[in-house]
mmCIF file of C-alpha atoms and ligand atoms in Angstrom:
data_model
loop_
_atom_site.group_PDB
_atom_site.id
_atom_site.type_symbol
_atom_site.label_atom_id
_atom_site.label_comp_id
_atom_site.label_asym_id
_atom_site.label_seq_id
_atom_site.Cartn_x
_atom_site.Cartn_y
_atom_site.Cartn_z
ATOM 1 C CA UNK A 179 0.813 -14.721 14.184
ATOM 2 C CA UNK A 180 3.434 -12.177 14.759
ATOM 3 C CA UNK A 181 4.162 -9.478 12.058
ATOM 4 C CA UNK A 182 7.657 -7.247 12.700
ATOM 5 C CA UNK A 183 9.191 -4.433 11.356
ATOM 6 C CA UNK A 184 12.314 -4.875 9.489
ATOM 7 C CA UNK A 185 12.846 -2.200 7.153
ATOM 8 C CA UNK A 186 15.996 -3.789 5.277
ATOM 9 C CA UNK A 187 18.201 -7.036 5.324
ATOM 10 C CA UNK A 188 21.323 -4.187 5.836
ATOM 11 C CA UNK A 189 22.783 -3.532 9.452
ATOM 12 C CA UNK A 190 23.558 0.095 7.489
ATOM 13 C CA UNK A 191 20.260 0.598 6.200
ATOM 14 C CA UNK A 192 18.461 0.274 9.274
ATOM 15 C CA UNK A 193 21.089 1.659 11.788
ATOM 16 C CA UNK A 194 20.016 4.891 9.363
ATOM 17 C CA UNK A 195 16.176 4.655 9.682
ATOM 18 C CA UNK A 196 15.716 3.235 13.452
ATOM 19 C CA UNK A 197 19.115 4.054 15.191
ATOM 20 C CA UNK A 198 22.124 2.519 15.937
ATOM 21 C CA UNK A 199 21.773 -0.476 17.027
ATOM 22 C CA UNK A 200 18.656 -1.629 16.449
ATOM 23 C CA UNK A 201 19.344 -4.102 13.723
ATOM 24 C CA UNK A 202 21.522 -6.347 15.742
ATOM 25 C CA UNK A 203 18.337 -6.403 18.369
ATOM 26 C CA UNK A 204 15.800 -7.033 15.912
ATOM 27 C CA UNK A 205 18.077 -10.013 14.270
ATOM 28 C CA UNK A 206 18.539 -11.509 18.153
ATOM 29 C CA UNK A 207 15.053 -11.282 18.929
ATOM 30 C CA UNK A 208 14.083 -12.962 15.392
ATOM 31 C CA UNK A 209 16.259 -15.542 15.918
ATOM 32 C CA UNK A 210 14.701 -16.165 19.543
ATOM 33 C CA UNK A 211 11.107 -15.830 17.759
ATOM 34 C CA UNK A 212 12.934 -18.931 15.353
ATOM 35 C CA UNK A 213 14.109 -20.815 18.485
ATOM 36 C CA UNK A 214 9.788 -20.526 19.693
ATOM 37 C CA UNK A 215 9.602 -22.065 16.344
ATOM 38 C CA UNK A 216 7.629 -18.673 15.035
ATOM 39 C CA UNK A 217 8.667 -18.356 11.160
ATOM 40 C CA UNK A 218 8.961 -22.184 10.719
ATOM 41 C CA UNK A 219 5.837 -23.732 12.471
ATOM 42 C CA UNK A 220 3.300 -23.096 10.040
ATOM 43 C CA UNK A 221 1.226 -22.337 13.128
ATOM 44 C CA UNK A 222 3.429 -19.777 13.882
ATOM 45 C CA UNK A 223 3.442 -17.234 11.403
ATOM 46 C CA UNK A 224 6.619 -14.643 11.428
ATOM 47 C CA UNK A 225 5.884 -12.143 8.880
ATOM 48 C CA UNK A 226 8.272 -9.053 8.562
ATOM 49 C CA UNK A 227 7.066 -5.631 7.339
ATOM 50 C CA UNK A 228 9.484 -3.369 4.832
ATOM 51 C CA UNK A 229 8.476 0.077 3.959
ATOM 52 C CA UNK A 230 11.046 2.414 1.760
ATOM 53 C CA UNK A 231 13.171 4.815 3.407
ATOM 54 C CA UNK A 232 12.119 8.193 1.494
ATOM 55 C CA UNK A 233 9.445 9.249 -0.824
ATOM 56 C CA UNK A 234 9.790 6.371 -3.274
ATOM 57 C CA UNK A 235 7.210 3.129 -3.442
ATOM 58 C CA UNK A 236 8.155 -0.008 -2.490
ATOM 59 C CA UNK A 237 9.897 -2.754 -4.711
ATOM 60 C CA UNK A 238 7.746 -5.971 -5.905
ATOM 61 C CA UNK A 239 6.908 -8.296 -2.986
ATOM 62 C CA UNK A 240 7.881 -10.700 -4.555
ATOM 63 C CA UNK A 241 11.295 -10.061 -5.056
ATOM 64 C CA UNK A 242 12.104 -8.169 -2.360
ATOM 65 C CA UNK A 243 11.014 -11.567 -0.268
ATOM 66 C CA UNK A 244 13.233 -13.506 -2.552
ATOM 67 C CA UNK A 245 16.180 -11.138 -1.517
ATOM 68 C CA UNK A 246 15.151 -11.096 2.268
ATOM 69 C CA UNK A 247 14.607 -14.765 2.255
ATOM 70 C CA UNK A 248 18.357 -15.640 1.095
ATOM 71 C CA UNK A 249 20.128 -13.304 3.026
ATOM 72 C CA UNK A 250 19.022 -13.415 6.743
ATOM 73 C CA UNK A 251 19.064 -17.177 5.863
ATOM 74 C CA UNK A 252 23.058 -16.846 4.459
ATOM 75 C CA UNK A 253 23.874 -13.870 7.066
ATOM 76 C CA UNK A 254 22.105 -15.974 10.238
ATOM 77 C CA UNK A 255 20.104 -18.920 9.332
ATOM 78 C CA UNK A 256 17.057 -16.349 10.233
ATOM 79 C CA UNK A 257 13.714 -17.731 9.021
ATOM 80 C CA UNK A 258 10.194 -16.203 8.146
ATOM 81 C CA UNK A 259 6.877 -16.421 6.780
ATOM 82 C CA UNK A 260 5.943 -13.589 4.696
ATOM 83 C CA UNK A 261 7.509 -10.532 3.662
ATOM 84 C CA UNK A 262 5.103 -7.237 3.607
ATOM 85 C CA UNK A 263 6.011 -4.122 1.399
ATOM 86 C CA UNK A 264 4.157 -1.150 2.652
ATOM 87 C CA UNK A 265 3.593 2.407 1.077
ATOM 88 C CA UNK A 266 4.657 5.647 3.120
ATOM 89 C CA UNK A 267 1.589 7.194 3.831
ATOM 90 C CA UNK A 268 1.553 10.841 3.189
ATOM 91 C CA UNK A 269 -0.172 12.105 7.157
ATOM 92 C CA UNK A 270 1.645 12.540 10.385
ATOM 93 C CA UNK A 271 5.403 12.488 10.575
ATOM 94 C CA UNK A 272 6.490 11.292 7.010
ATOM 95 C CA UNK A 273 4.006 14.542 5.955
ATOM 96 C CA UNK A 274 6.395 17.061 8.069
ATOM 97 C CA UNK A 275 9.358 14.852 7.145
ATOM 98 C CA UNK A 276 8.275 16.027 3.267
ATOM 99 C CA UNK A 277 7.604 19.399 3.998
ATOM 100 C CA UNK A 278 10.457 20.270 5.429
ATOM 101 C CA UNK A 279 12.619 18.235 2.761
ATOM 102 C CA UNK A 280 10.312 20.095 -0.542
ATOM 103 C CA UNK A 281 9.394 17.000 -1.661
ATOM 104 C CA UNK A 282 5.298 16.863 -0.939
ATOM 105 C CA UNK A 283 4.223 18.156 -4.349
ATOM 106 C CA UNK A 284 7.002 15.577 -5.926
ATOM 107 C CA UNK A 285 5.630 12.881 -3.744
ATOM 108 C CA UNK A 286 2.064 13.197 -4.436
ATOM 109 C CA UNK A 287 2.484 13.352 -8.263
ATOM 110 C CA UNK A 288 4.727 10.125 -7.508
ATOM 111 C CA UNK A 289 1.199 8.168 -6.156
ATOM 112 C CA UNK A 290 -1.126 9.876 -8.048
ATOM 113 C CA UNK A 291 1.016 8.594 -11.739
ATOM 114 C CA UNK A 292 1.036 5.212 -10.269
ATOM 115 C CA UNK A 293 -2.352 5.000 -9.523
ATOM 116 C CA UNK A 294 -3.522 1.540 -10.332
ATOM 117 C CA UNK A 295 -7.334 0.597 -10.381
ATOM 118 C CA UNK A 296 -6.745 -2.853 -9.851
ATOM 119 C CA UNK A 297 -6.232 -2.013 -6.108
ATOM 120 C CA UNK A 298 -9.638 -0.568 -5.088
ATOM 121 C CA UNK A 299 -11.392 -3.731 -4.460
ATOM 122 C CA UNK A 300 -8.588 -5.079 -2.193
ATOM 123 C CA UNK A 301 -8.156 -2.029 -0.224
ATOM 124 C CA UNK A 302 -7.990 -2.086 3.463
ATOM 125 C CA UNK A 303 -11.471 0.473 4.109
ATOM 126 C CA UNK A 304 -13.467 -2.334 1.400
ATOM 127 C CA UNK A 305 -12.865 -5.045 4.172
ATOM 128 C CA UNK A 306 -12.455 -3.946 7.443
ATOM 129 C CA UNK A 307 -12.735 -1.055 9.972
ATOM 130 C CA UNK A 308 -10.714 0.062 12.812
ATOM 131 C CA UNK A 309 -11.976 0.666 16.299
ATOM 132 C CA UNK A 310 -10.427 3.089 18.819
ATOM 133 C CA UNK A 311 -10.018 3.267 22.577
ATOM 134 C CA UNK A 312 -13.400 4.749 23.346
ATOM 135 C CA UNK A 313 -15.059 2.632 20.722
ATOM 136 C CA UNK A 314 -15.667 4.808 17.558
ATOM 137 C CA UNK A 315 -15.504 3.657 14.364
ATOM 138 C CA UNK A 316 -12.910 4.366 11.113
ATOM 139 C CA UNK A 317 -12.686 3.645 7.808
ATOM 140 C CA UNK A 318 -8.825 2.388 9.105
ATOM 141 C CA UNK A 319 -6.189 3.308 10.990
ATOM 142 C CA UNK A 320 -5.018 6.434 8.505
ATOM 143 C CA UNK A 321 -8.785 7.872 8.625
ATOM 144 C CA UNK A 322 -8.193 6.799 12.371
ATOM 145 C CA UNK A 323 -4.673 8.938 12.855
ATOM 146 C CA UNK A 324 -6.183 11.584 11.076
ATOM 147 C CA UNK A 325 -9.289 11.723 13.455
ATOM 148 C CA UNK A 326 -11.750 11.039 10.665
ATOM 149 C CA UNK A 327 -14.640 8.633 11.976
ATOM 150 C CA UNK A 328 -17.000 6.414 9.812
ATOM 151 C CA UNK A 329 -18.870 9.133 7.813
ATOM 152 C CA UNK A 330 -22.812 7.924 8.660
ATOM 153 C CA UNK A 331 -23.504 9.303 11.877
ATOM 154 C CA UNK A 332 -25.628 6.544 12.745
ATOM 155 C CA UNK A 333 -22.585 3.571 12.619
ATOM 156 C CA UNK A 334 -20.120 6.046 14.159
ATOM 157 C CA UNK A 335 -19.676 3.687 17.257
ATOM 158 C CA UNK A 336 -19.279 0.348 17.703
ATOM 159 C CA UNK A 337 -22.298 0.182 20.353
ATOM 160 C CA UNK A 338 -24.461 1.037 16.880
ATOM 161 C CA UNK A 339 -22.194 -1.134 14.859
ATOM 162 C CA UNK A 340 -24.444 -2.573 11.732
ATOM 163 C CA UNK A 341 -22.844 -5.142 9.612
ATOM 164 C CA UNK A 342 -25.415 -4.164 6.056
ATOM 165 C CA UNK A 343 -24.881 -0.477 7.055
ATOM 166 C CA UNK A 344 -21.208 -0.875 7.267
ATOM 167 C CA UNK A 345 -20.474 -2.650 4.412
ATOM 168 C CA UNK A 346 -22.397 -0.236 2.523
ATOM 169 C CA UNK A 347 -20.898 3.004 4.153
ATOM 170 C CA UNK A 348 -19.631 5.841 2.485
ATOM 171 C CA UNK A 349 -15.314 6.013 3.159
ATOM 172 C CA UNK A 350 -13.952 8.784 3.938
ATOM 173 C CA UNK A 351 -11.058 9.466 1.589
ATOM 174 C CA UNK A 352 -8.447 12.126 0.671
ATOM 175 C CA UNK A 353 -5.235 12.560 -1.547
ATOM 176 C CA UNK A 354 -3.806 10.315 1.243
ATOM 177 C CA UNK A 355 -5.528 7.509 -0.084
ATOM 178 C CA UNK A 356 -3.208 7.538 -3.132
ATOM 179 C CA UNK A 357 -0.361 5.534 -0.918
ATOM 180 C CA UNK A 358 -2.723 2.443 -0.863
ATOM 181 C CA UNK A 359 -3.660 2.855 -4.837
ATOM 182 C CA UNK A 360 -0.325 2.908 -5.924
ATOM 183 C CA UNK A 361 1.696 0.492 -8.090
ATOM 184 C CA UNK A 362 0.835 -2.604 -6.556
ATOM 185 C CA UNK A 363 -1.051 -1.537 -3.775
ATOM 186 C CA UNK A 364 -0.540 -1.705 -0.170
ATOM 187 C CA UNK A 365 -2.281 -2.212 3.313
ATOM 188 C CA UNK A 366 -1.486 -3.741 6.665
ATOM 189 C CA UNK A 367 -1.326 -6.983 4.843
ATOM 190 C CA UNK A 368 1.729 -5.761 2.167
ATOM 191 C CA UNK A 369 0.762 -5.533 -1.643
ATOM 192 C CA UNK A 370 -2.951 -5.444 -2.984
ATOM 193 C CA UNK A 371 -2.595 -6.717 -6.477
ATOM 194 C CA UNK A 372 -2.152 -10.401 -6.775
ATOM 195 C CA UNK A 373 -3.583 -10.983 -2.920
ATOM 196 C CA UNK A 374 -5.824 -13.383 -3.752
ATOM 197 C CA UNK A 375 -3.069 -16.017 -5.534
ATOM 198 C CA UNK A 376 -0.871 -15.201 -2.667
ATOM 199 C CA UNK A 377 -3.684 -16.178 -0.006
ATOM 200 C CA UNK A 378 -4.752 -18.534 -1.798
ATOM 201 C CA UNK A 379 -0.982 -20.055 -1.572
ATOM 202 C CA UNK A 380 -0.286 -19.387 1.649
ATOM 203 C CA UNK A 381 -3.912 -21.331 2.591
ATOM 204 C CA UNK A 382 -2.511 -24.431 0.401
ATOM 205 C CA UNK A 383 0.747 -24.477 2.222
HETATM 206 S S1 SF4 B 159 -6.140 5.475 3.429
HETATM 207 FE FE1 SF4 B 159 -7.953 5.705 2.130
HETATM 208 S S2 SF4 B 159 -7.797 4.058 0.577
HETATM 209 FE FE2 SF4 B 159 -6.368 3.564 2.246
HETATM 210 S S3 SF4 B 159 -7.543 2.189 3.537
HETATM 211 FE FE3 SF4 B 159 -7.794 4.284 4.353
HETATM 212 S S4 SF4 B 159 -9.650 5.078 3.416
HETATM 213 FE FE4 SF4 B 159 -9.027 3.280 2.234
#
């Protein structure tokens, strides 16, 4: 299973974001990944990953996949599994990027109106953790970035690791948390809201 980054269907759009360039090398290399059969085996899942360019949220899934789907198919007979939408998270990088640019404040206000309860059950820290190199434990990989470890001292490591314990944990969380509550959602595995239909689809295909 092989998930890739492809921030737009647009040579423009991504020249912008990654650097010139790069958007003829991704489309060779998917269309090598196609030639493995990876996008078109369903053994071989090719799923891409889009997340927006500036302090905005993401477009549905669903259409956005839609619009991917047709035109790397019409532009180079590129196929794929899944399309991901993901949420800037508001730590590291993108945080200076907004800073610098004055839009934090505007940004935050952005995820905290969209906040949508339907998300919490789905979210990434409800289901899994993340491990680092040396072995300690985090709620996942944005509590992990931000150096944040599993709150109970006694499942900080995964030498103690306690399934009961962990699924009962208390997760660390912050105003970052309000890129994975937003609209309709978002984790390492794209949109929150409506997951379960589109597992359950994927599992009946
Ligand atoms: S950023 Fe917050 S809400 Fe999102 S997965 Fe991590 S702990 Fe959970």
């Amino acid at each position: 299973h092989l998930v890739a980054s492809l921030p737009c269907y647009l040579e423009e759009n991504v020249d912008r974001q990654r650097g010139d360039g790069v958007y003829q090398g991704s489309v060779d290399a998917l269309r090598i990944l196609n030639d493995l059969g990876y996008g078109i085996d369903p053994d071989l899942s090719l799923d891409l990953v889009y997340n927006p360019v500036g302090p905005t949220l993401p477009p549905s899934q669903e259409t956005l996949e839609e619009d991917y789907r047709r035109e790397l198919d019409d532009r180079f007979g590129i196929r794929f599994t899944r399309l991901i939408t993901i949420t800037n998270t508001p730590i590291g990088q993108f945080l200076g990027d907004l800073k610098r640019s004055g839009k934090r404040g505007e940004y935050f206000d952005l995820l905290s109106d969209a906040f949508n309860p339907d998300t919490v059950d789905n979210l990434m820290c409800r289901h899994q953790i993340s491990v680092n190199w040396n072995g300690f434990l985090f709620d996942c990989d944005f509590n992990l970035a931000l150096r944040k470890p599993v709150i109970d001292p006694n499942v900080r490591h995964i030498s103690d690791f306690d399934l009961e314990t962990l699924k009962n944990r208390e997760i660390y969380t912050d105003n970052h948390c309000l890129a994975c509550t937003a609209g309709a959602g978002s984790s390492c595995g794209g949109a929150l809201v409506g997951k379960e239909e589109a597992m359950a689809e994927r599992n009946h295909e």
